[in-house]
Amino acid sequence: MQAVILVGGEGTRLRPLTSTVPKPVVPLVDRPFIAYMLQWLAGHGVDDVIMSCGFLASGVRNVLGDGSRYGLRLRFVEEPDPRGTAGALKYAEPMLEERFLMLNGDVLTDIDLTAQIAQHERTGAKATLALVPVPDPSAYGVVRLDDDRGVLDFVEKPSPDQIDTNLISAGAYVLEREILDLVPAERKVSIEREVWPLLVGDGLYGCPSESYWLDIGTPERYLKATFDIIEGNVRTPVLERLGDDYLVVDETAQVRGRAVPPAMLQRGVRVAEGAHAGSLAVLGEGVSLGEGAVVERAVVLDGTEIGADCTLRDCIVAAGCRIGERTQILEGAVLGEGVTIGAENVIAGGARIFPGVSIPDGAIRF
Ligand code: GDD
Ligand code: MG
């Protein structure tokens, strides 16, 4: 089975994490984000993946390679200019088979694609959209179904008066190649706004699911995805690593303080006396925690050094940062790559510090 993954967005809402790393390969727990999608697809019989890229495509290719690591063939297509969700697919048309999957590349899910493909065949659909319920559908495409799962209407980013269901499009589709006849070439086209409406009543079906589903487009959702993976709320290959105690401490890690599950401490991590990591902490390779430092409900990426008596809670700290003693990083703060924060600062309130920035000792308090 073939799949096209759309990864052409700039990931602006995940800045500063995506300022230096393309969104598909931002590390999530212990692997690039998009690896979860590749492994999920491979588990449903996908062996050929076309990655439809825009922004920083070579960065994605360098990290993922030819796909052999994930048991599939991986190819990359780069549009000359952003073509939108349908335009990007049109651009890849020469490579497409008669039936294929299309995925939005920013979701973490374990939806049963095999069941969705079976429904697609049973109904003779041209397009079958995976659907999931969400509490607030306003940021998505909402879908109403008839009793046979035919789509009655599709409204992208509905206004409040247009919302009378909580079922939204999950960004996972089974498609027949013929739908590309509806897409004009050489211009930007939105599949949600220009193609689905044309297929209502003419082969557009929905396949509702109760599976785990999350669009990881913001720092809050990135943290939620991290915690859901290490708590086992979503089925991923990480679960095997976590084992029954929901704790991974790499054999090269040196933990003098404590590691509190669920947590993942990767290669070369050092946790000094009196420091603790977890619960709900992910420490990337070579991260060090000074004496008495606390990291909980937080992600700290490769090589970052955290000084003594620091507190990191509900935050994301990218790779290669240095945090001085007694500094606190709290409440949704996100530090980009290579940031230096001096001693005795308090960074909170959703602050985003951009890559390479340096903040002196005692400069910021709340
Ligand atoms: N190649 C390419 N070119 N990819 C693109 C382009 C483009 O011009 N524009 C967007 N993408 C990719 C994004 O990287 C993302 O993976 C996917 O297409 C969807 O775009 P988003 O910008 O994330 O859309 P959204 O989240 O607001 O809405 C979409 O996803 C929802 C589910 O998360 C829609 O498909 C909604 O209907 C859906 O409910
Ligand atoms: Mg999205």
Tab-separated table of C-alpha atoms in Angstrom, residues 174-323:
chain	number	residue	atom	x	y	z
A	174	VAL	CA	-8.087	6.524	1.780
A	175	LEU	CA	-8.257	7.930	-1.759
A	176	GLU	CA	-8.851	6.787	-5.312
A	177	ARG	CA	-6.482	8.398	-7.789
A	178	GLU	CA	-9.436	9.619	-9.887
A	179	ILE	CA	-10.200	12.381	-7.373
A	180	LEU	CA	-7.145	14.179	-8.764
A	181	ASP	CA	-9.214	14.936	-11.851
A	182	LEU	CA	-11.013	17.471	-9.634
A	183	VAL	CA	-7.786	19.296	-8.783
A	184	PRO	CA	-6.455	21.990	-11.107
A	185	ALA	CA	-2.690	21.799	-11.665
A	186	GLU	CA	-0.102	24.540	-11.165
A	187	ARG	CA	-1.889	26.441	-8.406
A	188	LYS	CA	-2.565	26.345	-4.697
A	189	VAL	CA	-5.605	24.156	-3.907
A	190	SER	CA	-7.053	23.159	-0.536
A	191	ILE	CA	-8.397	19.613	-0.401
A	192	GLU	CA	-10.601	20.597	2.527
A	193	ARG	CA	-12.158	23.690	0.945
A	194	GLU	CA	-12.165	22.795	-2.749
A	195	VAL	CA	-12.263	19.013	-3.113
A	196	TRP	CA	-14.274	17.458	-0.257
A	197	PRO	CA	-17.302	19.706	-0.947
A	198	LEU	CA	-17.358	18.505	-4.569
A	199	LEU	CA	-17.404	14.870	-3.412
A	200	VAL	CA	-20.289	15.212	-0.953
A	201	GLY	CA	-22.971	12.826	-2.202
A	202	ASP	CA	-20.540	11.542	-4.817
A	203	GLY	CA	-18.270	9.048	-3.084
A	204	LEU	CA	-17.171	10.870	0.103
A	205	TYR	CA	-17.450	8.708	3.220
A	206	GLY	CA	-16.374	9.008	6.851
A	207	CYS	CA	-15.035	6.313	9.139
A	208	PRO	CA	-15.523	7.271	12.807
A	209	SER	CA	-12.965	6.048	15.312
A	210	GLU	CA	-12.573	6.091	19.088
A	211	SER	CA	-8.782	5.739	18.849
A	212	TYR	CA	-6.204	8.057	20.313
A	213	TRP	CA	-5.720	11.157	18.152
A	214	LEU	CA	-3.813	14.399	18.671
A	215	ASP	CA	-2.683	17.199	16.345
A	216	ILE	CA	0.693	18.113	17.833
A	217	GLY	CA	0.875	21.631	16.406
A	218	THR	CA	1.494	23.624	19.611
A	219	PRO	CA	3.913	23.356	22.568
A	220	GLU	CA	1.055	22.373	24.921
A	221	ARG	CA	0.052	19.543	22.588
A	222	TYR	CA	3.680	18.528	22.088
A	223	LEU	CA	3.945	18.063	25.859
A	224	LYS	CA	0.634	16.226	25.965
A	225	ALA	CA	1.834	13.896	23.183
A	226	THR	CA	5.045	13.253	25.109
A	227	PHE	CA	3.190	12.359	28.289
A	228	ASP	CA	0.623	10.230	26.470
A	229	ILE	CA	3.430	8.240	24.838
A	230	ILE	CA	5.310	7.575	28.078
A	231	GLU	CA	2.093	6.845	29.977
A	232	GLY	CA	1.040	4.403	27.263
A	233	ASN	CA	-2.201	6.232	26.405
A	234	VAL	CA	-1.384	5.831	22.717
A	235	ARG	CA	-0.077	2.619	21.178
A	236	THR	CA	3.480	3.276	19.932
A	237	PRO	CA	6.717	1.276	19.686
A	238	VAL	CA	8.000	3.242	22.711
A	239	LEU	CA	5.743	1.115	24.951
A	240	GLU	CA	8.005	-1.911	24.438
A	241	ARG	CA	10.982	0.092	25.645
A	242	LEU	CA	9.125	1.385	28.687
A	243	GLY	CA	8.194	-2.059	30.033
A	244	ASP	CA	5.943	-2.658	33.044
A	245	ASP	CA	7.474	0.069	35.174
A	246	TYR	CA	7.160	2.841	32.548
A	247	LEU	CA	10.764	3.795	33.034
A	248	VAL	CA	13.736	3.796	30.682
A	249	VAL	CA	17.116	4.607	32.146
A	250	ASP	CA	19.767	3.940	29.534
A	251	GLU	CA	22.583	1.744	30.792
A	252	THR	CA	25.063	4.562	30.202
A	253	ALA	CA	23.054	7.029	32.339
A	254	GLN	CA	24.420	7.885	35.793
A	255	VAL	CA	21.633	8.482	38.262
A	256	ARG	CA	22.771	9.507	41.741
A	257	GLY	CA	19.459	11.215	42.464
A	258	ARG	CA	16.088	9.745	41.462
A	259	ALA	CA	14.231	8.857	38.294
A	260	VAL	CA	10.480	8.791	38.909
A	261	PRO	CA	8.291	6.982	36.332
A	262	PRO	CA	6.930	7.475	33.803
A	263	ALA	CA	10.228	8.825	32.545
A	264	MET	CA	12.860	8.296	29.900
A	265	LEU	CA	16.537	9.030	30.535
A	266	GLN	CA	18.588	8.497	27.417
A	267	ARG	CA	22.216	7.731	26.670
A	268	GLY	CA	24.777	9.511	28.838
A	269	VAL	CA	22.245	11.352	31.052
A	270	ARG	CA	23.599	12.424	34.427
A	271	VAL	CA	21.377	13.117	37.429
A	272	ALA	CA	23.402	14.434	40.378
A	273	GLU	CA	22.851	13.800	44.081
A	274	GLY	CA	19.491	15.071	45.340
A	275	ALA	CA	18.217	15.837	41.827
A	276	HIS	CA	15.150	14.184	40.407
A	277	ALA	CA	13.762	13.545	36.962
A	278	GLY	CA	10.057	12.685	36.664
A	279	SER	CA	7.421	11.870	36.879
A	280	LEU	CA	6.690	12.641	33.227
A	281	ALA	CA	10.182	13.676	32.239
A	282	VAL	CA	12.108	12.981	29.046
A	283	LEU	CA	15.833	13.705	29.133
A	284	GLY	CA	17.664	13.502	25.799
A	285	GLU	CA	21.168	12.173	25.244
A	286	GLY	CA	23.851	13.670	27.442
A	287	VAL	CA	21.516	15.903	29.471
A	288	SER	CA	22.862	16.689	32.940
A	289	LEU	CA	20.990	17.761	36.077
A	290	GLY	CA	23.011	19.474	38.791
A	291	GLU	CA	22.575	18.712	42.502
A	292	GLY	CA	19.049	19.236	43.777
A	293	ALA	CA	17.609	20.079	40.364
A	294	VAL	CA	14.024	19.001	39.655
A	295	VAL	CA	12.596	18.193	36.207
A	296	GLU	CA	8.984	17.073	36.072
A	297	ARG	CA	6.277	17.171	33.378
A	298	ALA	CA	8.998	18.462	31.071
A	299	VAL	CA	11.141	17.632	28.049
A	300	VAL	CA	14.849	18.444	27.895
A	301	LEU	CA	16.580	17.665	24.609
A	302	ASP	CA	20.100	16.437	23.847
A	303	GLY	CA	23.135	17.901	25.537
A	304	THR	CA	21.404	20.495	27.700
A	305	GLU	CA	23.041	21.242	31.054
A	306	ILE	CA	20.858	22.172	34.001
A	307	GLY	CA	22.507	23.794	37.010
A	308	ALA	CA	22.117	22.923	40.679
A	309	ASP	CA	18.763	23.583	42.377
A	310	CYS	CA	16.954	24.493	39.162
A	311	THR	CA	13.264	23.680	38.790
A	312	LEU	CA	11.857	22.781	35.358
A	313	ARG	CA	8.147	22.084	35.256
A	314	ASP	CA	5.624	22.044	32.362
A	315	CYS	CA	8.241	23.247	29.901
A	316	ILE	CA	10.288	22.263	26.859
A	317	VAL	CA	14.007	22.952	26.643
A	318	ALA	CA	15.607	22.246	23.257
A	319	ALA	CA	19.076	20.819	22.636
A	320	GLY	CA	22.334	22.392	23.702
A	321	CYS	CA	20.989	24.856	26.287
A	322	ARG	CA	22.751	25.865	29.504
A	323	ILE	CA	20.698	26.788	32.535
